[in-house]
Amino acid sequence: MEKKFRIFATCDIGSDAVDLLRARGYDVEVYPQPEAPPKKLIVEKVTSGIDGLITTLRDPIDAEIFEAGKNTLKVVAQDAVGFDNINRADANRYKIPFTHTPDVLTEATAEFAFFMMGVLARKMWPAEQLLRDNRWGYWHPYLPFLGDEVTGKTIAVIGTGRIGLALIKKCAGFDMNILCYDPAYENHNYINAIQEEMSLRHGRGISREKNWIKYVPFEDSLRHADFVSIHVPLLRPGESPTPTYHLFNERTLRMMKPTAFLINDSRGPVVDEVALVKALRENWIAGAALDVYEKEPLPPDSPLRDPAIVDRCRLYPHFASAARITRLSTDPNKGMAGRCIQGLIDVLESNYGGDITKMPYVVNKEVFAKS
Ligand code: GLV
């Protein structure tokens, strides 16, 4: 390769992926700390004329960055599926493509939501705590507390994109009934196929009840579900006709059953945390498990840490996609690292005949469409 591309990565996406780029002749500098680099440093690196910038969720990528790379920066490659940290309008104004890593974290994120449901409902954390605190003094049919089964219950899947659909598939295997809601797009083909699978399982004696799945209005899904799991992107007012910012607030949390659990491994600001803490303190709902927050990392003084709700509030460190293959595989069909560098390579090496609109991992294709 005659041109040696210069790359700055704001985080280490894994040594295998970085080595792969280096083996192609790329000059790659990786920010060595686990914390996000100061924005000033990113601006400095971009000003120095790098061709590609590898980013992740915690890096604010906006006009200041794009201005610094006006004539030199060719691509921003995000090592995540979500890209709410990247200002799309600014990227478009500067005509700089950015890529992301869809699909490869779908199953990991869906299964994490599924496990969060179990951890919460079966009280796995308070149960282990009991043992570790040496408070396991007897076996008793219902003391000191019981959990709730997941099998056979009704789940509301809020958002039927890739991750929501993958969760649906897993819930069907647990003989659950499924209420679907999506603010933007309904995938009836998939839902019909799951209904067929449910009917077959019942017909062949695999499941005792005949389970069902259907799309319903948002409020209905909240009113009837035992579990509500959120899988929508974060869309702030003005960004979409169907914004999702604070979709879960005092009004909507009050619609849930007092025995129901809320699960969120999508984006923190979809849930109004002040309202959620109130819902947990006042027992409007039975519990919540969160992997994402309005502010990350979760501040030490967050009311979500209130010891009064610790038995019914599980908190995880934005960890849903944090599985080995999902995060680090250099195979673009398996790992975020692989898909991230493939997105970068596609743009820099003009794959697809240099037609950005044909590159699968580029998000903001709209600016490159020929009118
Ligand atoms: C994780 O939250 C991601 O967007 O990849």
XYZ file of C-alpha atoms and ligand atoms in Angstrom:
376
model
C 0.000 0.000 0.000
C 1.572 3.321 -1.000
C -0.291 5.504 1.497
C 0.200 4.826 5.164
C -3.006 5.836 6.932
C -2.698 7.477 10.325
C -5.220 6.475 12.974
C -5.890 7.622 16.523
C -7.967 5.321 18.722
C -9.491 6.909 21.836
C -9.533 3.460 23.437
C -7.859 0.108 22.972
C -10.254 -1.990 20.891
C -8.067 -5.074 21.451
C -4.491 -5.839 20.409
C -5.526 -8.315 17.683
C -7.551 -5.665 15.857
C -4.835 -3.024 16.270
C -2.179 -5.502 15.037
C -4.322 -6.258 12.022
C -4.387 -2.586 11.064
C -0.635 -2.283 11.648
C -0.028 -5.354 9.476
C -1.828 -3.471 6.685
C 0.696 -0.666 7.051
C -1.490 1.653 9.144
C 0.170 3.902 11.689
C -2.054 3.434 14.763
C -1.807 5.344 18.020
C -3.938 4.041 20.876
C -4.832 6.190 23.883
C -3.409 4.029 26.646
C -5.691 4.836 29.607
C -8.996 3.052 30.261
C -10.719 6.401 30.883
C -11.828 8.622 28.005
C -9.143 10.993 26.750
C -9.786 14.696 27.302
C -11.607 16.197 24.337
C -8.723 18.634 23.914
C -6.432 15.704 23.150
C -8.814 14.285 20.531
C -8.967 17.724 18.886
C -5.158 17.877 18.942
C -4.799 14.466 17.311
C -7.399 15.292 14.659
C -5.689 18.653 13.978
C -2.415 16.790 13.464
C -3.936 15.319 10.296
C -5.003 11.759 11.140
C -7.042 9.959 8.469
C -9.214 7.928 10.810
C -10.486 8.277 14.370
C -11.619 5.226 16.350
C -14.093 6.199 19.066
C -16.522 4.759 21.506
C -19.641 5.751 23.438
C -17.968 8.047 25.918
C -16.282 10.360 23.367
C -18.296 13.439 22.421
C -17.771 13.774 18.664
C -19.166 17.047 17.362
C -18.477 20.150 15.235
C -15.307 20.982 17.199
C -13.777 17.642 16.195
C -15.042 17.757 12.611
C -13.788 21.356 12.194
C -10.341 20.229 13.389
C -10.363 17.475 10.745
C -12.023 19.519 8.005
C -9.591 18.718 5.216
C -7.925 15.602 6.579
C -10.226 13.384 8.662
C -11.791 10.794 6.381
C -13.731 8.598 8.787
C -14.832 8.178 12.398
C -15.168 4.481 13.273
C -17.250 3.934 16.399
C -16.623 0.740 18.373
C -20.284 0.405 19.447
C -23.673 0.019 17.833
C -25.102 3.126 19.533
C -23.821 6.465 18.328
C -25.679 9.043 20.403
C -22.255 10.498 21.324
C -21.721 11.459 17.660
C -23.500 14.537 16.386
C -24.850 13.280 13.082
C -25.896 16.733 11.831
C -22.351 18.021 12.456
C -20.793 14.994 10.718
C -23.095 15.624 7.778
C -22.261 19.322 7.632
C -18.576 18.424 7.326
C -19.359 15.458 5.045
C -17.396 13.047 7.216
C -18.727 9.476 7.273
C -18.979 7.600 10.560
C -19.378 3.871 11.051
C -20.723 1.641 13.846
C -20.878 -2.051 14.768
C -24.466 -3.289 14.395
C -25.544 -6.963 14.645
C -22.455 -8.417 16.308
C -23.613 -7.439 19.800
C -27.266 -8.263 19.273
C -27.303 -11.676 20.966
C -24.977 -10.647 23.816
C -27.114 -7.605 24.654
C -30.375 -9.537 24.344
C -29.170 -12.381 26.566
C -27.918 -9.893 29.150
C -31.402 -8.358 29.335
C -32.777 -11.858 29.699
C -30.386 -12.670 32.554
C -31.153 -9.334 34.260
C -34.767 -10.429 34.344
C -33.816 -13.634 36.118
C -31.382 -12.031 38.555
C -34.046 -9.558 39.574
C -37.093 -11.808 39.696
C -35.371 -14.756 41.392
C -33.680 -12.398 43.878
C -30.277 -13.862 43.158
C -28.387 -10.949 44.650
C -30.238 -10.740 47.998
C -30.132 -14.557 48.173
C -26.350 -14.653 47.780
C -26.014 -11.723 50.166
C -27.981 -13.710 52.759
C -25.552 -16.596 52.526
C -22.436 -14.427 52.559
C -23.709 -12.501 55.594
C -24.177 -15.833 57.408
C -27.914 -15.255 57.663
C -28.842 -18.646 56.102
C -30.015 -20.255 59.284
C -32.726 -22.624 58.054
C -34.541 -23.966 55.004
C -38.149 -22.794 55.016
C -40.917 -22.965 52.381
C -41.187 -19.175 52.029
C -38.918 -17.428 54.526
C -37.028 -15.146 54.455
C -38.343 -14.263 50.992
C -39.404 -15.753 47.668
C -38.724 -14.760 44.105
C -40.930 -14.861 41.034
C -40.638 -17.283 38.101
C -39.759 -15.971 34.671
C -41.085 -19.013 32.790
C -44.633 -18.554 31.561
C -44.825 -14.840 32.392
C -45.700 -11.947 30.091
C -42.969 -9.641 28.836
C -43.329 -6.290 27.082
C -40.498 -5.803 24.617
C -40.204 -2.066 24.012
C -38.459 -1.652 20.675
C -38.431 -4.443 18.121
C -35.197 -3.710 16.339
C -32.397 -6.269 16.203
C -31.919 -6.602 19.982
C -35.629 -6.619 20.840
C -36.232 -9.392 18.287
C -33.324 -11.443 19.634
C -34.790 -11.140 23.136
C -38.206 -12.215 21.840
C -36.635 -15.384 20.434
C -35.156 -16.223 23.844
C -38.391 -15.436 25.716
C -40.342 -17.745 23.397
C -38.085 -20.562 24.607
C -39.157 -19.770 28.173
C -42.853 -20.192 27.308
C -43.455 -16.479 27.822
C -46.274 -14.440 26.306
C -44.944 -11.418 24.495
C -46.344 -7.912 24.092
C -44.443 -5.917 21.493
C -44.267 -2.182 21.066
C -42.148 -0.169 18.688
C -42.522 3.574 18.226
C -41.304 3.493 14.629
C -41.482 0.111 12.884
C -43.403 -3.126 13.393
C -41.853 -6.373 12.131
C -44.959 -8.495 11.636
C -43.142 -11.181 9.639
C -40.902 -11.982 12.592
C -43.733 -11.836 15.105
C -45.869 -14.152 12.932
C -42.974 -16.624 12.704
C -42.614 -16.625 16.514
C -46.363 -17.236 16.847
C -46.031 -20.203 14.506
C -43.145 -21.517 16.601
C -45.222 -21.089 19.781
C -48.147 -22.952 18.229
C -45.859 -25.778 17.094
C -44.278 -26.082 20.537
C -47.722 -26.342 22.072
C -48.984 -28.707 19.356
C -46.028 -31.052 19.950
C -46.437 -30.977 23.729
C -43.262 -28.991 24.398
C -45.084 -26.098 26.082
C -48.100 -26.664 28.286
C -49.942 -23.441 27.412
C -50.314 -22.051 23.937
C -48.269 -18.866 24.161
C -48.979 -15.712 22.204
C -47.190 -12.680 20.832
C -48.688 -9.441 19.509
C -48.049 -5.774 18.870
C -49.999 -3.498 21.187
C -50.051 0.235 21.993
C -47.348 1.343 24.474
C -49.734 1.895 27.389
C -51.304 -1.560 26.956
C -47.896 -3.212 26.988
C -47.066 -1.500 30.290
C -50.394 -2.322 31.917
C -50.240 -6.044 31.242
C -46.599 -7.090 31.455
C -44.754 -8.840 34.295
C -41.448 -7.711 32.771
C -40.821 -4.630 30.651
C -37.536 -4.661 28.725
C -36.343 -1.581 26.849
C -34.604 -1.854 23.453
C -35.054 1.493 21.732
C -32.324 3.905 20.604
C -32.035 7.200 22.464
C -33.801 9.876 20.416
C -34.104 13.287 21.999
C -37.037 15.605 21.229
C -36.449 17.204 17.838
C -34.290 14.292 16.625
C -37.239 12.166 15.591
C -41.045 12.317 15.349
C -41.023 9.524 17.958
C -38.498 10.622 20.616
C -37.584 8.100 23.303
C -35.990 10.468 25.838
C -37.706 9.847 29.231
C -40.178 7.465 27.594
C -40.274 5.965 31.084
C -41.350 8.739 33.452
C -43.735 9.161 36.398
C -46.791 8.866 34.175
C -45.693 5.716 32.328
C -44.033 3.996 35.301
C -47.304 4.326 37.182
C -49.000 2.320 34.427
C -46.893 -0.773 35.194
C -48.199 -3.465 37.534
C -46.912 -3.236 41.137
C -45.544 -6.766 40.645
C -43.712 -5.900 37.411
C -39.980 -5.467 36.783
C -38.267 -2.953 34.490
C -35.104 -3.892 32.559
C -32.955 -1.391 30.659
C -29.792 -2.184 28.734
C -30.514 0.272 25.899
C -29.671 3.888 26.771
C -29.944 5.529 30.193
C -31.843 8.697 29.298
C -34.780 6.630 27.995
C -35.655 6.299 31.699
C -36.187 9.309 33.971
C -34.059 8.120 36.898
C -35.661 10.480 39.430
C -39.073 9.008 38.565
C -37.684 5.456 38.675
C -36.189 5.930 42.143
C -39.565 7.233 43.309
C -41.290 4.221 41.723
C -38.935 1.855 43.555
C -39.088 3.671 46.903
C -42.884 3.830 46.801
C -43.322 0.316 45.357
C -45.201 1.333 42.203
C -43.201 -1.494 40.584
C -41.467 -4.546 42.042
C -37.949 -3.840 40.822
C -35.599 -2.619 38.122
C -32.326 -3.772 36.610
C -30.234 -1.201 34.796
C -27.084 -1.425 32.718
C -27.191 2.153 31.415
C -27.690 5.520 33.097
C -28.483 9.155 32.451
C -24.896 9.914 33.427
C -22.133 7.321 33.016
C -20.232 6.158 34.949
C -22.990 6.257 37.589
C -22.165 9.129 39.991
C -21.349 8.124 43.598
C -24.291 10.183 44.891
C -26.866 8.733 42.479
C -30.177 8.075 44.286
C -30.232 4.711 42.485
C -27.656 3.637 45.076
C -30.114 4.281 47.944
C -29.729 1.334 50.391
C -33.506 1.441 50.941
C -34.049 -0.002 47.430
C -30.983 -2.214 47.155
C -33.035 -5.430 47.382
C -34.999 -4.546 44.228
C -32.606 -2.479 42.154
C -29.791 -4.207 40.257
C -27.122 -1.982 38.764
C -24.540 -3.012 36.142
C -21.704 -1.009 34.557
C -22.845 -0.710 30.884
C -21.767 -4.282 30.507
C -24.344 -5.965 28.254
C -22.126 -6.328 25.203
C -19.059 -7.088 27.330
C -18.527 -10.682 26.248
C -15.183 -11.851 24.900
C -16.042 -12.716 21.301
C -18.590 -9.930 20.971
C -16.115 -7.271 22.037
C -12.773 -8.499 20.709
C -13.151 -10.858 17.742
C -11.478 -9.452 14.639
C -13.971 -11.349 12.486
C -16.342 -8.585 11.326
C -19.190 -11.090 11.459
C -18.578 -11.860 15.126
C -16.879 -9.027 16.948
C -17.239 -5.307 17.474
C -13.470 -4.833 17.026
C -13.609 -6.622 13.667
C -16.606 -4.664 12.489
C -15.097 -1.385 13.713
C -11.864 -1.814 11.756
C -13.707 -3.126 8.703
C -15.813 0.066 8.678
C -12.628 2.117 8.882
C -10.880 0.099 6.145
C -13.912 0.265 3.823
C -13.801 4.060 3.827
C -10.021 4.560 3.793
C -9.317 1.938 1.146
C -12.327 2.903 -0.991
C -13.959 -0.515 -0.919
C -17.308 -0.862 -2.724
C -15.829 1.178 -5.585
C -15.466 4.058 -3.140
C -19.272 4.385 -2.941
C -19.923 5.245 0.697
C -23.651 4.616 0.322
C -22.858 0.945 -0.344
C -20.612 0.472 2.715
C -22.588 -1.591 5.240
C -21.303 -0.047 8.466
C -21.473 3.639 7.489
C -24.308 5.306 9.415
C -24.721 8.717 7.772
C -25.097 7.536 4.182
C -27.579 10.332 3.467
C -24.861 12.925 2.817
C -23.189 10.778 0.192
C -26.273 9.854 -1.826
C -26.192 11.325 -5.321
C -29.215 13.571 -5.791
C -23.319 -0.411 23.592
O -24.047 0.119 24.363
C -23.255 -0.083 22.207
O -23.954 0.835 21.756
O -22.460 -0.716 21.499
